[in-house]
Structures are given as C-alpha cells and as structure tokens.
CSV table of C-alpha atoms in Angstrom, one decimal:
chain,number,residue,atom,x,y,z
A,1176,MET,CA,74.0,98.3,91.3
A,1177,ALA,CA,76.8,95.7,91.1
A,1178,GLY,CA,75.4,92.3,91.3
A,1179,ASN,CA,72.3,92.9,89.2
A,1180,ASP,CA,73.2,93.4,85.6
A,1181,SER,CA,76.9,92.7,85.3
A,1182,ASP,CA,78.1,90.1,82.9
A,1183,PHE,CA,80.9,88.4,84.7
A,1184,GLU,CA,81.5,84.8,83.9
A,1185,ARG,CA,81.2,82.2,86.7
A,1186,ILE,CA,84.5,80.3,86.0
A,1187,LEU,CA,86.4,80.3,89.4
A,1188,THR,CA,86.5,77.0,91.3
A,1189,LYS,CA,86.7,76.4,95.1
A,1190,LYS,CA,90.5,75.9,94.7
A,1191,ASP,CA,90.8,79.1,92.7
A,1192,LEU,CA,89.1,81.2,95.4
A,1193,PHE,CA,91.0,79.6,98.2
A,1194,VAL,CA,94.4,80.1,96.5
A,1195,LEU,CA,93.6,83.7,95.5
A,1196,ALA,CA,92.9,84.5,99.2
A,1197,PHE,CA,95.6,82.5,100.8
A,1198,GLY,CA,98.2,83.5,98.3
A,1199,ALA,CA,97.3,87.2,98.9
A,1200,MET,CA,97.7,86.9,102.6
A,1201,ILE,CA,101.1,85.2,102.6
A,1202,GLY,CA,102.6,87.5,100.0
A,1203,TRP,CA,105.8,89.4,100.5
A,1204,GLY,CA,105.5,91.0,104.0
A,1205,TRP,CA,106.8,88.1,105.9
A,1206,ILE,CA,110.0,88.0,103.9
A,1207,ILE,CA,111.0,91.6,104.7
A,1208,GLN,CA,109.2,92.4,108.0
A,1209,THR,CA,110.0,89.3,110.1
A,1210,GLY,CA,113.2,90.9,111.5
A,1211,PHE,CA,111.4,94.1,112.3
A,1212,TRP,CA,108.7,92.2,114.2
A,1213,ILE,CA,111.1,90.1,116.3
A,1214,ASP,CA,113.4,93.1,117.0
A,1215,GLU,CA,110.4,95.2,118.2
A,1216,ALA,CA,108.6,92.5,120.3
A,1217,GLY,CA,110.7,89.4,120.5
A,1218,VAL,CA,109.5,86.0,119.2
A,1219,ALA,CA,106.9,85.7,121.9
A,1220,GLY,CA,105.6,89.2,121.5
A,1221,SER,CA,105.5,89.0,117.7
A,1222,VAL,CA,103.5,85.7,117.9
A,1223,LEU,CA,101.2,87.4,120.5
A,1224,GLY,CA,100.7,90.4,118.2
A,1225,PHE,CA,99.8,88.1,115.3
A,1226,VAL,CA,97.5,86.0,117.4
A,1227,VAL,CA,95.6,89.1,118.5
A,1228,GLY,CA,95.4,90.2,114.9
A,1229,ALA,CA,94.4,86.7,113.8
A,1230,VAL,CA,91.6,86.6,116.3
A,1231,MET,CA,90.2,89.9,115.0
A,1232,VAL,CA,90.5,88.8,111.4
A,1233,CYS,CA,89.0,85.4,112.0
A,1234,VAL,CA,86.0,87.0,113.7
A,1235,VAL,CA,85.6,89.5,110.8
A,1236,GLY,CA,86.2,86.6,108.3
A,1237,LEU,CA,83.3,84.6,109.8
A,1238,ILE,CA,81.1,87.7,109.5
A,1239,TYR,CA,82.2,88.1,105.9
A,1240,GLY,CA,81.4,84.4,105.4
A,1241,GLU,CA,77.7,84.9,106.3
A,1242,LEU,CA,77.4,88.1,104.3
A,1243,THR,CA,79.1,86.7,101.3
A,1244,SER,CA,76.9,83.6,101.3
A,1245,ALA,CA,73.8,85.8,101.4
A,1246,MET,CA,75.0,88.3,98.8
A,1247,PRO,CA,77.6,86.7,96.5
A,1248,PHE,CA,77.9,89.7,94.2
A,1249,VAL,CA,80.9,91.5,92.7
A,1250,GLY,CA,82.0,94.3,95.0
A,1251,GLY,CA,81.5,92.4,98.2
A,1252,GLU,CA,81.7,95.0,101.0
A,1253,HIS,CA,80.1,97.6,98.7
A,1254,VAL,CA,77.0,95.6,98.4
A,1255,TYR,CA,76.7,94.7,102.1
A,1256,SER,CA,77.2,98.2,103.3
A,1257,PHE,CA,74.9,99.8,100.8
A,1258,ARG,CA,72.1,97.4,101.7
A,1259,ALA,CA,72.5,98.1,105.4
A,1260,LEU,CA,73.8,101.6,105.7
A,1261,GLY,CA,72.9,103.4,102.4
A,1262,PRO,CA,75.0,105.2,99.7
A,1263,LEU,CA,77.2,107.5,101.9
A,1264,TRP,CA,78.5,104.9,104.3
A,1265,SER,CA,78.8,102.4,101.5
A,1266,PHE,CA,81.1,104.8,99.7
A,1267,VAL,CA,83.1,105.3,102.9
A,1268,CYS,CA,83.5,101.6,103.4
A,1269,THR,CA,84.4,100.8,99.8
A,1270,TRP,CA,86.7,103.8,99.4
A,1271,SER,CA,88.6,102.8,102.6
A,1272,LEU,CA,88.9,99.3,101.3
A,1273,VAL,CA,90.3,100.5,98.0
A,1274,LEU,CA,92.9,102.4,99.9
A,1275,GLY,CA,94.0,99.1,101.5
A,1276,TYR,CA,93.9,97.2,98.2
A,1277,VAL,CA,95.7,99.9,96.2
A,1278,GLY,CA,98.2,100.2,99.1
A,1279,VAL,CA,99.1,96.5,98.6
A,1280,VAL,CA,99.5,96.9,94.8
A,1281,VAL,CA,101.8,99.9,95.3
A,1282,PHE,CA,103.7,98.0,98.1
A,1283,GLU,CA,104.4,95.1,95.7
A,1284,VAL,CA,105.6,97.5,92.9
A,1285,VAL,CA,108.3,98.8,95.3
A,1286,ALA,CA,108.9,95.4,96.9
A,1287,LEU,CA,109.8,93.7,93.5
A,1288,PRO,CA,113.0,95.7,92.9
A,1289,SER,CA,113.8,95.4,96.6
A,1290,ALA,CA,113.9,91.6,96.3
A,1291,MET,CA,115.9,91.8,93.1
A,1292,ALA,CA,118.5,93.9,94.9
A,1293,PHE,CA,119.0,91.1,97.3
A,1294,ILE,CA,119.3,88.4,94.7
A,1295,VAL,CA,121.2,90.2,91.9
A,1296,PRO,CA,124.6,91.7,92.7
A,1297,GLY,CA,125.0,95.3,91.5
A,1298,PHE,CA,121.3,95.7,90.9
A,1299,ASN,CA,121.2,99.2,92.4
A,1300,VAL,CA,122.2,101.3,89.3
A,1301,LEU,CA,122.1,105.1,88.9
A,1302,GLU,CA,121.0,106.8,92.1
A,1303,LEU,CA,118.5,109.6,91.1
A,1304,TRP,CA,117.4,111.1,94.5
A,1305,THR,CA,116.6,110.2,98.0
A,1306,VAL,CA,113.3,110.0,99.9
A,1307,ALA,CA,113.4,110.1,103.7
A,1308,GLY,CA,117.0,109.2,103.5
A,1309,GLU,CA,116.5,106.2,101.2
A,1310,PRO,CA,118.0,106.3,97.7
A,1311,VAL,CA,115.9,105.9,94.6
A,1312,TYR,CA,117.6,104.1,91.8
A,1313,ALA,CA,116.8,104.1,88.1
A,1314,SER,CA,117.0,100.3,88.1
A,1315,TRP,CA,114.2,100.2,90.7
A,1316,ILE,CA,112.0,102.4,88.7
A,1317,LEU,CA,112.5,100.3,85.5
A,1318,VAL,CA,111.9,96.9,87.1
A,1319,GLY,CA,108.9,98.1,89.1
A,1320,GLY,CA,107.4,99.7,86.1
A,1321,ILE,CA,107.8,96.6,83.9
A,1322,GLY,CA,106.3,94.5,86.7
A,1323,ALA,CA,103.3,96.8,86.9
A,1324,ILE,CA,102.7,96.5,83.1
A,1325,VAL,CA,103.0,92.7,83.1
A,1326,MET,CA,100.7,92.2,86.1
A,1327,THR,CA,98.2,94.7,84.7
A,1328,GLY,CA,98.2,92.8,81.4
A,1329,LEU,CA,97.7,89.5,83.1
A,1330,ASN,CA,94.6,90.7,85.0
A,1331,TYR,CA,93.3,92.5,81.9
A,1332,ARG,CA,93.2,89.3,79.9
A,1333,GLY,CA,91.0,87.4,82.4
A,1334,VAL,CA,90.4,86.2,85.9
A,1335,LYS,CA,91.1,82.5,85.1
A,1336,PRO,CA,94.7,83.0,83.9
A,1337,ALA,CA,95.3,85.1,87.0
A,1338,ALA,CA,93.9,82.3,89.2
A,1339,GLN,CA,96.1,79.7,87.5
A,1340,PHE,CA,99.2,81.9,87.9
A,1341,GLN,CA,98.3,82.3,91.6
A,1342,THR,CA,98.1,78.6,92.2
A,1343,LEU,CA,101.6,77.9,90.9
A,1344,LEU,CA,103.2,80.7,92.9
A,1345,THR,CA,101.3,80.0,96.1
A,1346,LEU,CA,102.7,76.4,96.0
A,1347,VAL,CA,106.2,77.8,95.8
A,1348,ILE,CA,105.7,80.1,98.8
A,1349,GLY,CA,104.1,77.4,100.9
A,1350,LEU,CA,107.0,75.0,100.3
A,1351,ALA,CA,109.5,77.7,101.2
A,1352,GLY,CA,107.7,78.4,104.5
A,1353,VAL,CA,107.6,74.7,105.4
A,1354,MET,CA,111.3,74.3,104.6
A,1355,LEU,CA,112.1,77.2,107.0
A,1356,VAL,CA,110.1,75.6,109.8
A,1357,ILE,CA,111.5,72.1,109.3
A,1358,GLY,CA,115.0,73.5,109.2
A,1359,SER,CA,114.5,75.4,112.4
A,1360,LEU,CA,113.1,72.3,114.1
A,1361,PHE,CA,116.4,70.4,113.4
A,1362,ASN,CA,119.0,73.1,113.2
A,1363,GLY,CA,117.6,76.1,115.1
A,1364,GLN,CA,118.3,77.2,118.7
A,1365,THR,CA,116.6,79.6,121.0
A,1366,GLN,CA,118.0,83.1,120.5
A,1367,PRO,CA,118.5,85.8,123.1
A,1368,ASN,CA,115.5,87.8,121.9
A,1369,PRO,CA,113.8,90.1,124.5
A,1370,PRO,CA,111.4,88.0,126.6
A,1371,LEU,CA,107.8,89.0,126.5
A,1372,SER,CA,107.9,90.6,130.0
A,1373,ASP,CA,110.4,93.2,128.7
A,1374,VAL,CA,108.5,94.0,125.5
A,1375,GLY,CA,105.4,95.7,127.0
A,1376,THR,CA,102.3,96.7,125.1
A,1377,ALA,CA,104.2,99.0,122.8
A,1378,GLY,CA,106.1,96.2,121.1
A,1379,VAL,CA,103.2,93.9,120.8
A,1380,ALA,CA,101.0,96.8,119.5
A,1381,THR,CA,103.6,97.8,116.9
A,1382,VAL,CA,103.4,94.3,115.5
A,1383,ALA,CA,99.6,94.0,115.9
A,1384,ILE,CA,98.8,97.1,113.8
A,1385,MET,CA,100.7,95.6,110.9
A,1386,THR,CA,98.6,92.4,111.0
A,1387,PRO,CA,95.6,93.8,109.1
A,1388,PHE,CA,97.9,94.5,106.2
A,1389,MET,CA,99.4,91.0,106.4
A,1390,PHE,CA,96.1,89.3,106.6
A,1391,VAL,CA,94.3,91.3,104.0
A,1392,GLY,CA,93.4,89.1,101.1
A,1393,PHE,CA,90.6,87.0,102.5
A,1394,ASP,CA,88.2,89.7,101.2
A,1395,VAL,CA,89.3,89.0,97.6
A,1396,ILE,CA,86.8,86.1,97.9
A,1397,PRO,CA,83.7,88.3,98.3
A,1398,GLN,CA,85.1,90.8,95.7
A,1399,SER,CA,85.2,88.0,93.1
A,1400,ALA,CA,82.2,85.9,94.3
A,1401,GLU,CA,80.1,86.8,91.3
A,1402,GLU,CA,82.8,85.1,89.1
A,1403,ALA,CA,82.8,81.9,91.1
A,1404,ASP,CA,81.0,78.7,90.1
A,1405,VAL,CA,80.7,77.7,93.8
A,1406,PRO,CA,77.7,77.3,96.1
A,1407,PRO,CA,77.2,80.4,98.3
A,1408,ARG,CA,77.6,78.5,101.6
A,1409,VAL,CA,81.0,77.1,100.4
A,1410,ILE,CA,82.1,80.6,99.4
A,1411,GLY,CA,81.4,81.7,103.0
A,1412,LEU,CA,83.3,78.8,104.6
A,1413,LEU,CA,86.4,79.4,102.4
A,1414,ILE,CA,87.0,82.8,104.1
A,1415,PRO,CA,87.7,81.6,107.7
A,1416,ALA,CA,89.5,78.6,106.3
A,1417,ALA,CA,92.0,80.7,104.4
A,1418,VAL,CA,92.4,83.1,107.3
A,1419,SER,CA,93.2,80.2,109.7
A,1420,LEU,CA,95.8,78.7,107.4
A,1421,ALA,CA,97.5,82.1,106.9
A,1422,ALA,CA,97.6,82.7,110.6
A,1423,LEU,CA,99.3,79.3,111.1
A,1424,PHE,CA,101.8,80.1,108.4
A,1425,TYR,CA,102.8,83.5,109.9
A,1426,VAL,CA,103.2,82.2,113.4
A,1427,GLY,CA,105.4,79.3,112.0
A,1428,VAL,CA,107.6,81.7,110.1
A,1429,ILE,CA,108.1,84.1,113.0
A,1430,TRP,CA,109.0,81.2,115.3
A,1431,ALA,CA,111.4,79.6,112.8
A,1432,SER,CA,113.2,82.9,112.0
A,1433,GLY,CA,113.6,83.5,115.7
A,1434,GLN,CA,115.3,80.2,116.1
A,1435,ALA,CA,117.8,81.1,113.4
A,1436,MET,CA,119.1,84.6,114.4
A,1437,PRO,CA,118.5,87.2,117.1
A,1438,GLY,CA,116.1,90.0,116.1
A,1439,VAL,CA,118.9,92.6,116.2
A,1440,GLU,CA,120.7,90.7,113.4
A,1441,LEU,CA,117.5,89.9,111.4
A,1442,VAL,CA,116.5,93.5,111.3
A,1443,GLU,CA,119.8,94.4,109.6
A,1444,SER,CA,119.1,92.2,106.7
A,1445,PRO,CA,117.0,93.5,103.7
A,1446,LEU,CA,115.3,90.1,103.6
A,1447,PRO,CA,115.2,88.7,107.1
A,1448,ALA,CA,113.4,85.4,106.3
A,1449,ALA,CA,115.9,84.7,103.5
A,1450,ALA,CA,118.8,85.5,106.0
A,1451,ALA,CA,117.2,83.1,108.5
A,1452,MET,CA,116.9,80.3,105.9
A,1453,GLU,CA,120.6,80.9,104.9
A,1454,THR,CA,121.7,80.6,108.5
A,1455,ILE,CA,119.6,77.5,109.3
A,1456,PHE,CA,120.9,75.6,106.3
A,1457,SER,CA,124.4,77.2,106.2
A,1458,SER,CA,123.9,77.8,102.5
A,1459,GLN,CA,123.8,81.1,100.6
A,1460,LEU,CA,122.1,79.3,97.7
A,1461,ILE,CA,119.2,78.2,99.8
A,1462,GLY,CA,118.9,81.8,101.2
A,1463,ARG,CA,118.6,83.1,97.6
A,1464,ILE,CA,116.0,80.4,96.8
A,1465,MET,CA,114.0,81.7,99.7
A,1466,ALA,CA,114.3,85.2,98.2
A,1467,LEU,CA,112.9,83.8,95.0
A,1468,ALA,CA,109.9,82.5,97.0
A,1469,GLY,CA,109.6,86.0,98.2
A,1470,ILE,CA,109.3,87.2,94.7
A,1471,ALA,CA,106.6,84.6,94.2
A,1472,GLY,CA,104.9,86.2,97.2
A,1473,ILE,CA,105.1,89.6,95.7
A,1474,LEU,CA,103.4,88.4,92.6
A,1475,THR,CA,100.6,86.5,94.4
A,1476,SER,CA,99.6,89.5,96.5
A,1477,TRP,CA,100.0,91.8,93.6
A,1478,ASN,CA,97.8,89.6,91.4
A,1479,SER,CA,95.1,89.2,94.1
A,1480,PHE,CA,94.8,92.8,95.1
A,1481,LEU,CA,94.9,94.2,91.5
A,1482,LEU,CA,91.9,91.8,91.0
A,1483,GLY,CA,90.2,92.9,94.2
A,1484,ALA,CA,90.8,96.6,93.8
A,1485,SER,CA,89.5,96.6,90.3
A,1486,ARG,CA,86.3,94.9,91.4
A,1487,ALA,CA,85.8,97.3,94.2
A,1488,VAL,CA,86.3,100.3,91.9
A,1489,PHE,CA,84.0,98.7,89.4
A,1490,ALA,CA,81.3,98.4,92.0
A,1491,LEU,CA,81.7,102.0,92.9
A,1492,ALA,CA,81.4,103.1,89.3
A,1493,ASP,CA,78.5,100.7,88.7
A,1494,SER,CA,76.6,102.4,91.5
A,1495,GLY,CA,77.4,105.8,90.1
A,1496,MET,CA,79.4,106.9,93.1
A,1497,ILE,CA,82.5,107.6,90.9
A,1498,PRO,CA,82.4,108.3,87.1
A,1499,ARG,CA,80.4,105.5,85.4
A,1500,ARG,CA,82.7,105.1,82.5
A,1501,ILE,CA,85.1,103.2,84.9
A,1502,ASN,CA,82.6,100.3,85.1
A,1503,ALA,CA,83.2,99.1,81.5
A,1504,LEU,CA,83.6,95.3,81.0
A,1505,HIS,CA,86.0,94.1,78.3
A,1506,PRO,CA,83.8,92.6,75.5
A,1507,GLU,CA,86.1,89.6,75.0
A,1508,TYR,CA,87.8,89.0,78.4
A,1509,ASN,CA,84.8,90.0,80.7
A,1510,THR,CA,87.1,91.9,83.0
A,1511,PRO,CA,86.7,95.4,84.4
A,1512,SER,CA,89.3,96.6,82.0
A,1513,THR,CA,89.1,100.3,82.7
A,1514,ALA,CA,89.4,99.9,86.4
A,1515,ILE,CA,92.4,97.5,86.0
A,1516,VAL,CA,94.2,99.9,83.7
A,1517,LEU,CA,93.5,102.8,86.0
A,1518,ILE,CA,94.9,101.1,89.1
A,1519,GLY,CA,97.8,99.4,87.3
A,1520,GLY,CA,98.7,102.7,85.6
A,1521,LEU,CA,98.8,104.6,88.9
A,1522,SER,CA,101.0,101.9,90.5
A,1523,ILE,CA,103.8,102.4,88.0
A,1524,PHE,CA,104.7,105.6,89.8
A,1525,ALA,CA,105.3,104.0,93.2
A,1526,PRO,CA,109.1,103.3,92.8
A,1527,LEU,CA,109.7,107.0,92.4
A,1528,PHE,CA,109.2,107.4,96.2
A,1529,GLY,CA,111.8,104.8,97.3
A,1530,GLU,CA,111.9,101.9,99.7
A,1531,GLN,CA,110.8,103.9,102.8
A,1532,MET,CA,107.4,104.1,101.2
A,1533,LEU,CA,106.9,100.5,102.1
A,1534,VAL,CA,106.4,101.2,105.8
A,1535,TRP,CA,104.3,104.2,105.2
A,1536,ILE,CA,102.0,102.3,102.9
A,1537,VAL,CA,101.6,99.3,105.2
A,1538,ASN,CA,100.5,101.5,108.1
A,1539,ALA,CA,98.3,103.9,106.2
A,1540,SER,CA,96.6,101.2,104.2
A,1541,GLY,CA,96.1,99.1,107.4
A,1542,LEU,CA,93.9,101.9,108.8
A,1543,GLY,CA,91.8,101.9,105.6
A,1544,LEU,CA,91.3,98.2,105.9
A,1545,VAL,CA,90.2,98.2,109.5
A,1546,VAL,CA,87.8,101.1,108.9
A,1547,ALA,CA,86.2,99.0,106.1
A,1548,TRP,CA,86.0,95.9,108.2
A,1549,PHE,CA,84.4,97.9,111.0
A,1550,LEU,CA,81.7,99.1,108.7
A,1551,VAL,CA,81.2,95.6,107.4
A,1552,VAL,CA,80.6,94.4,111.0
A,1553,VAL,CA,78.1,97.3,111.5
A,1554,SER,CA,76.4,96.2,108.3
A,1555,PHE,CA,76.2,92.6,109.6
A,1556,LEU,CA,74.5,93.7,112.8
A,1557,VAL,CA,72.1,96.1,111.0
A,1558,LEU,CA,71.0,93.3,108.6
A,1559,ARG,CA,70.6,90.8,111.3
A,1560,TYR,CA,68.2,93.2,113.1
A,1561,ARG,CA,66.4,94.6,110.1
A,1562,GLU,CA,66.3,91.6,107.8
A,1563,PRO,CA,66.1,88.5,109.9
A,1564,GLY,CA,64.5,86.6,107.1
A,1565,LEU,CA,67.3,87.2,104.6
A,1566,ASN,CA,68.5,83.9,103.0
A,1567,ARG,CA,71.8,83.2,104.7
A,1568,PRO,CA,73.2,79.8,103.4
A,1569,LEU,CA,76.0,80.2,106.0
A,1570,LYS,CA,74.4,81.5,109.2
A,1571,LEU,CA,76.6,82.1,112.2
A,1572,PRO,CA,75.3,80.8,115.6
A,1573,PHE,CA,75.1,83.5,118.2
A,1574,GLY,CA,75.3,86.1,115.5
A,1575,TYR,CA,74.9,89.2,117.7
A,1576,ALA,CA,77.8,87.9,119.9
A,1577,PHE,CA,80.0,87.6,116.8
A,1578,GLY,CA,78.9,91.1,115.7
A,1579,ALA,CA,79.7,92.6,119.2
A,1580,ALA,CA,83.1,90.9,119.2
A,1581,GLY,CA,83.8,92.2,115.8
A,1582,LEU,CA,82.9,95.7,116.8
A,1583,VAL,CA,85.1,95.7,119.9
A,1584,LEU,CA,88.1,94.2,118.0
A,1585,THR,CA,87.9,96.5,114.9
A,1586,LEU,CA,87.4,99.6,117.1
A,1587,GLY,CA,90.3,98.6,119.2
A,1588,PHE,CA,92.5,98.3,116.2
A,1589,ILE,CA,91.3,101.7,114.8
A,1590,GLY,CA,92.4,103.2,118.1
A,1591,LEU,CA,95.9,101.9,117.7
A,1592,TYR,CA,96.4,104.0,114.5
A,1593,LEU,CA,95.0,107.2,116.0
A,1594,PRO,CA,97.1,110.0,117.7
A,1595,GLY,CA,97.8,109.0,121.3
A,1596,GLY,CA,97.6,105.3,120.4
A,1597,PRO,CA,100.6,103.1,121.2
A,1598,SER,CA,101.5,102.8,117.5
A,1599,ALA,CA,99.9,105.9,116.0
A,1600,LEU,CA,100.4,106.8,112.3
A,1601,VAL,CA,103.4,109.0,111.7
A,1602,TRP,CA,103.0,112.6,110.7
A,1603,PRO,CA,103.4,113.8,108.0
A,1604,TYR,CA,104.0,110.9,105.7
A,1605,GLU,CA,101.5,108.2,106.8
A,1606,TRP,CA,98.7,110.7,107.7
A,1607,ALA,CA,99.4,112.6,104.4
A,1608,ILE,CA,98.5,109.4,102.5
A,1609,VAL,CA,95.3,108.9,104.5
A,1610,LEU,CA,94.3,112.6,104.2
A,1611,CYS,CA,95.0,112.8,100.4
A,1612,TRP,CA,93.0,109.7,99.8
A,1613,THR,CA,90.1,111.0,101.9
A,1614,LEU,CA,90.2,114.3,100.0
A,1615,LEU,CA,90.2,112.5,96.6
A,1616,GLY,CA,87.2,110.5,97.8
A,1617,VAL,CA,85.3,113.6,98.9
A,1618,VAL,CA,85.9,115.2,95.6
A,1619,LEU,CA,84.8,112.2,93.6
A,1620,TYR,CA,81.7,111.6,95.7
A,1621,GLY,CA,80.8,115.2,95.6
A,1622,ILE,CA,81.0,115.3,91.8
A,1623,THR,CA,78.9,112.2,91.2
A,1624,SER,CA,76.7,111.6,94.3
A,1625,THR,CA,73.7,113.8,93.6
A,1626,ASP,CA,72.3,111.7,90.8
A,1627,SER,CA,73.5,108.4,92.2
A,1628,GLU,CA,72.0,108.9,95.7
A,1629,ILE,CA,68.6,109.6,94.2
A,1630,GLU,CA,68.8,106.6,91.9
A,1631,LEU,CA,70.1,104.2,94.6
A,1632,ALA,CA,67.8,105.5,97.3
A,1633,ASP,CA,64.8,104.5,95.2
A,1634,LEU,CA,65.8,100.8,95.3
A,1635,GLU,CA,64.2,98.6,97.9
A,1636,PRO,CA,66.5,96.0,99.6
A,1637,SER,CA,64.8,93.2,97.8
A,1638,GLU,CA,65.8,94.7,94.5
A,1639,LEU,CA,69.5,94.3,95.4
A,1640,GLU,CA,69.3,90.5,95.9
C-alpha cells in the first residue's frame, strides 16, 4: 500500500507545499473565464458563487488537514478512503480524483496555445478541422504538444525542480492579480452589470459549479505529503491557508475586472482578465503582460496537477488496483516516472479536440473532484467514529459538525451537475467524458481487483499507519 514501502525523498519545504497548492489554484481559469462569470451572474452574483464554492472548499480543506496530518502518505485520498471504506470505494474516490487532475492537465495543454493566440499576431496557422464549431489549427497542436513534452520532462526529473519552477511563476501571477486590483481601485468604475436580484439562482449556480475546478489544487499537498520534510500538523494547516488565500485572490480579480468593463464586453474577449487590465491602464502592452501572467498560470497548474495525478495513479498501482508496473519509481530521480509519462503522453492529444474542449473538461472534471471530496468527507466521519484514538496532530474541534457540513455541501454540489440541476452537465459531450472515464475505471478495476482486494483486505488498519 502507498505509504509503507515507497522510497520517496522528503525534500519539500513548507514554502514548496504552499506554493504548489496556491499556484495550482490560481492557474489559468481566472484569465479566460472571468468574462463568462460576470456575464452569467454579474459581479455580485459571481462573487457570491465563489463565496459559496469557497465555503465548501474551506470546510473540505480543513477535513483534509486533519486526515493529512494523521496519514501523511503519498496518494492522500487513496489512503484515507481505503482505511475507512475499503478497496472498492477507495478506487472510486481515487479514480474520480484522477479524472479531475487529468482534466486540469488536459485543460492546460489546450489553454497554452489559446494564450499564445492572444499574444502572438497570426498565431492561428493551418486550420485542420472544427470541433463543436471551433477550428483546430496545426499551430495549436504543435505548441500544445511541445508544452506537454517539456512539462512531463520537468516532473520526470524530480519534485524539487518542479517546486522551484512553481515558486517563480506563482510570484508572477500574484503580482499580476495585485496590479489589476490596484488599477481598478484608482481607475475603475462601476459597470452596468446585471444586479444580483436579476441574476437568480441559475446564474449563481453556473458560476458555483465551476469553483471546484478553480479551487482544485489544495489536494496536491496530501498527494505529495510523503515527499515533504514538514511536521504533519503544519502540513494539515497549510491546506486551509492556501484555500483561503486563493479565495481572496479570485474574489479580488472578479471585482476588479467588473470595474473595468461590462460582462457583455468581457465575455467577447478571448482573455477577459487581460482585456480588463488593458482597459484599466489604457495600455495594450500591459494587457499583453497580463496575458504572459496567464501563461505562468497555465504552467503552475499544469505542473502541480501532473505531479498530483502521477502520485494518485502511483498509489492506485501500488495497491494493485491498476496494473502494478505503473508504480515504478525512477532509480535516480525518485519520481513515479511511469505514471508521469503515461499522463503526460495522453495529454499530448488534447489540442486535437479544439478550444471548446476547455468548457467540457472544466465541468466534467469538476464532478469527479466533488465526488472524490464527498468520499473523503465520508472517510473522515467513519474514522472519527471507528478510530477515535488515531493520532491526529491537527484535530478539528467539533469534528462531527465539520463532517456533517462537508457532507451537505459536497452533496449539494454533486446535485448541481446532475440532470435536472440548475447547471447540469451537457449531453453528449460532458457526460460522454464522465461515462468513458467510468467505463475505463470499471475495466481496469475488473482486471486487477481480484488479487488486490484479497491482499488489501488482509491488512489491519494499524498496518497502514
């Protein structure tokens, strides 16, 4: 089982963990989606949607904090859910999480050429075909593919270089967001966006269902906990701290963009946050600098989630729930090299499906993330009841109340994605992604589960500590 016999090096510091999580959460989404949020729900409605999402993620983040402090092992959610719920539900939890992580990686592969098209005149070269009305260019496929190879190589060579790379780029993104807010304070003005009373629950819900995808990243901390030279209690505290700062960042960017331009104009720009920056400072150059910060955001999220996805896949393989040969560690770099190459290799094909794939991936992956978080909350409650004596360096007060709140919030978010919900996934595209991923998981688990369930079922909980 992951966490017992793996040979990961403990080389990540507190700063490394925090930056990996925060940089993952403030990646590329805010650059390209701000206009959509404000157009759908207005500034007030968008902020409300993010506050609702942030409350859920903060509650879940605190629950993660307690579990991570008690079980700081590679694989994170996989370890918690196995200990509490057994092999089958552990697989469901981890496989759902991997959908979310791989969704982010694929998102960034497509987002990189999207950003380049905004910055580089004439970037769209040689239209090949269209997907859902969106053209696919040869230049997009080339740039996305090269990016995938570079990011895969960076993670292949070690977690420390990836963390150092993350620190530099996160600083760039943070400074860009602060510039936008400061510029809006001095030069912005209230725009005629729809007031909250005219938005209704549909607009707020449309924004809210995207927040899990925007906030995902804090769970990179438990995925890499076994590679951290940090006390377990501190690891647990870093999770809610990173979530809180990311929530503040998002709210600030939404407010600042809404002071620059109306939502109906922002949504027409391929990079609304860059357009807002250009308007606030009356400078096309500054707008393009903001777009460069967006590219930094693409790379930070890409980096974090390739790291997180590879560790989650490693944990599944280490448990025998998917083919064991995937759990190989590189003899020199101590990275799950096979898992990294597998995920990075698959992501190369993402640009073939065009820019419209971004929206499909955000929503489909968001469902996978919330399902995983729901099962983590269930695991938290089960372990609180069944193992009250478990060593928890970070123990939440009123633990059952936190667990109940987490259950209500995560179930509520799952309901938003389902048919009949105010922002249900779109058929066939978004549901096709979910169903194909589920089918792949059923096949893999069916092939490997017979032996692994017998082996894992023989382990007592104390043997997994």
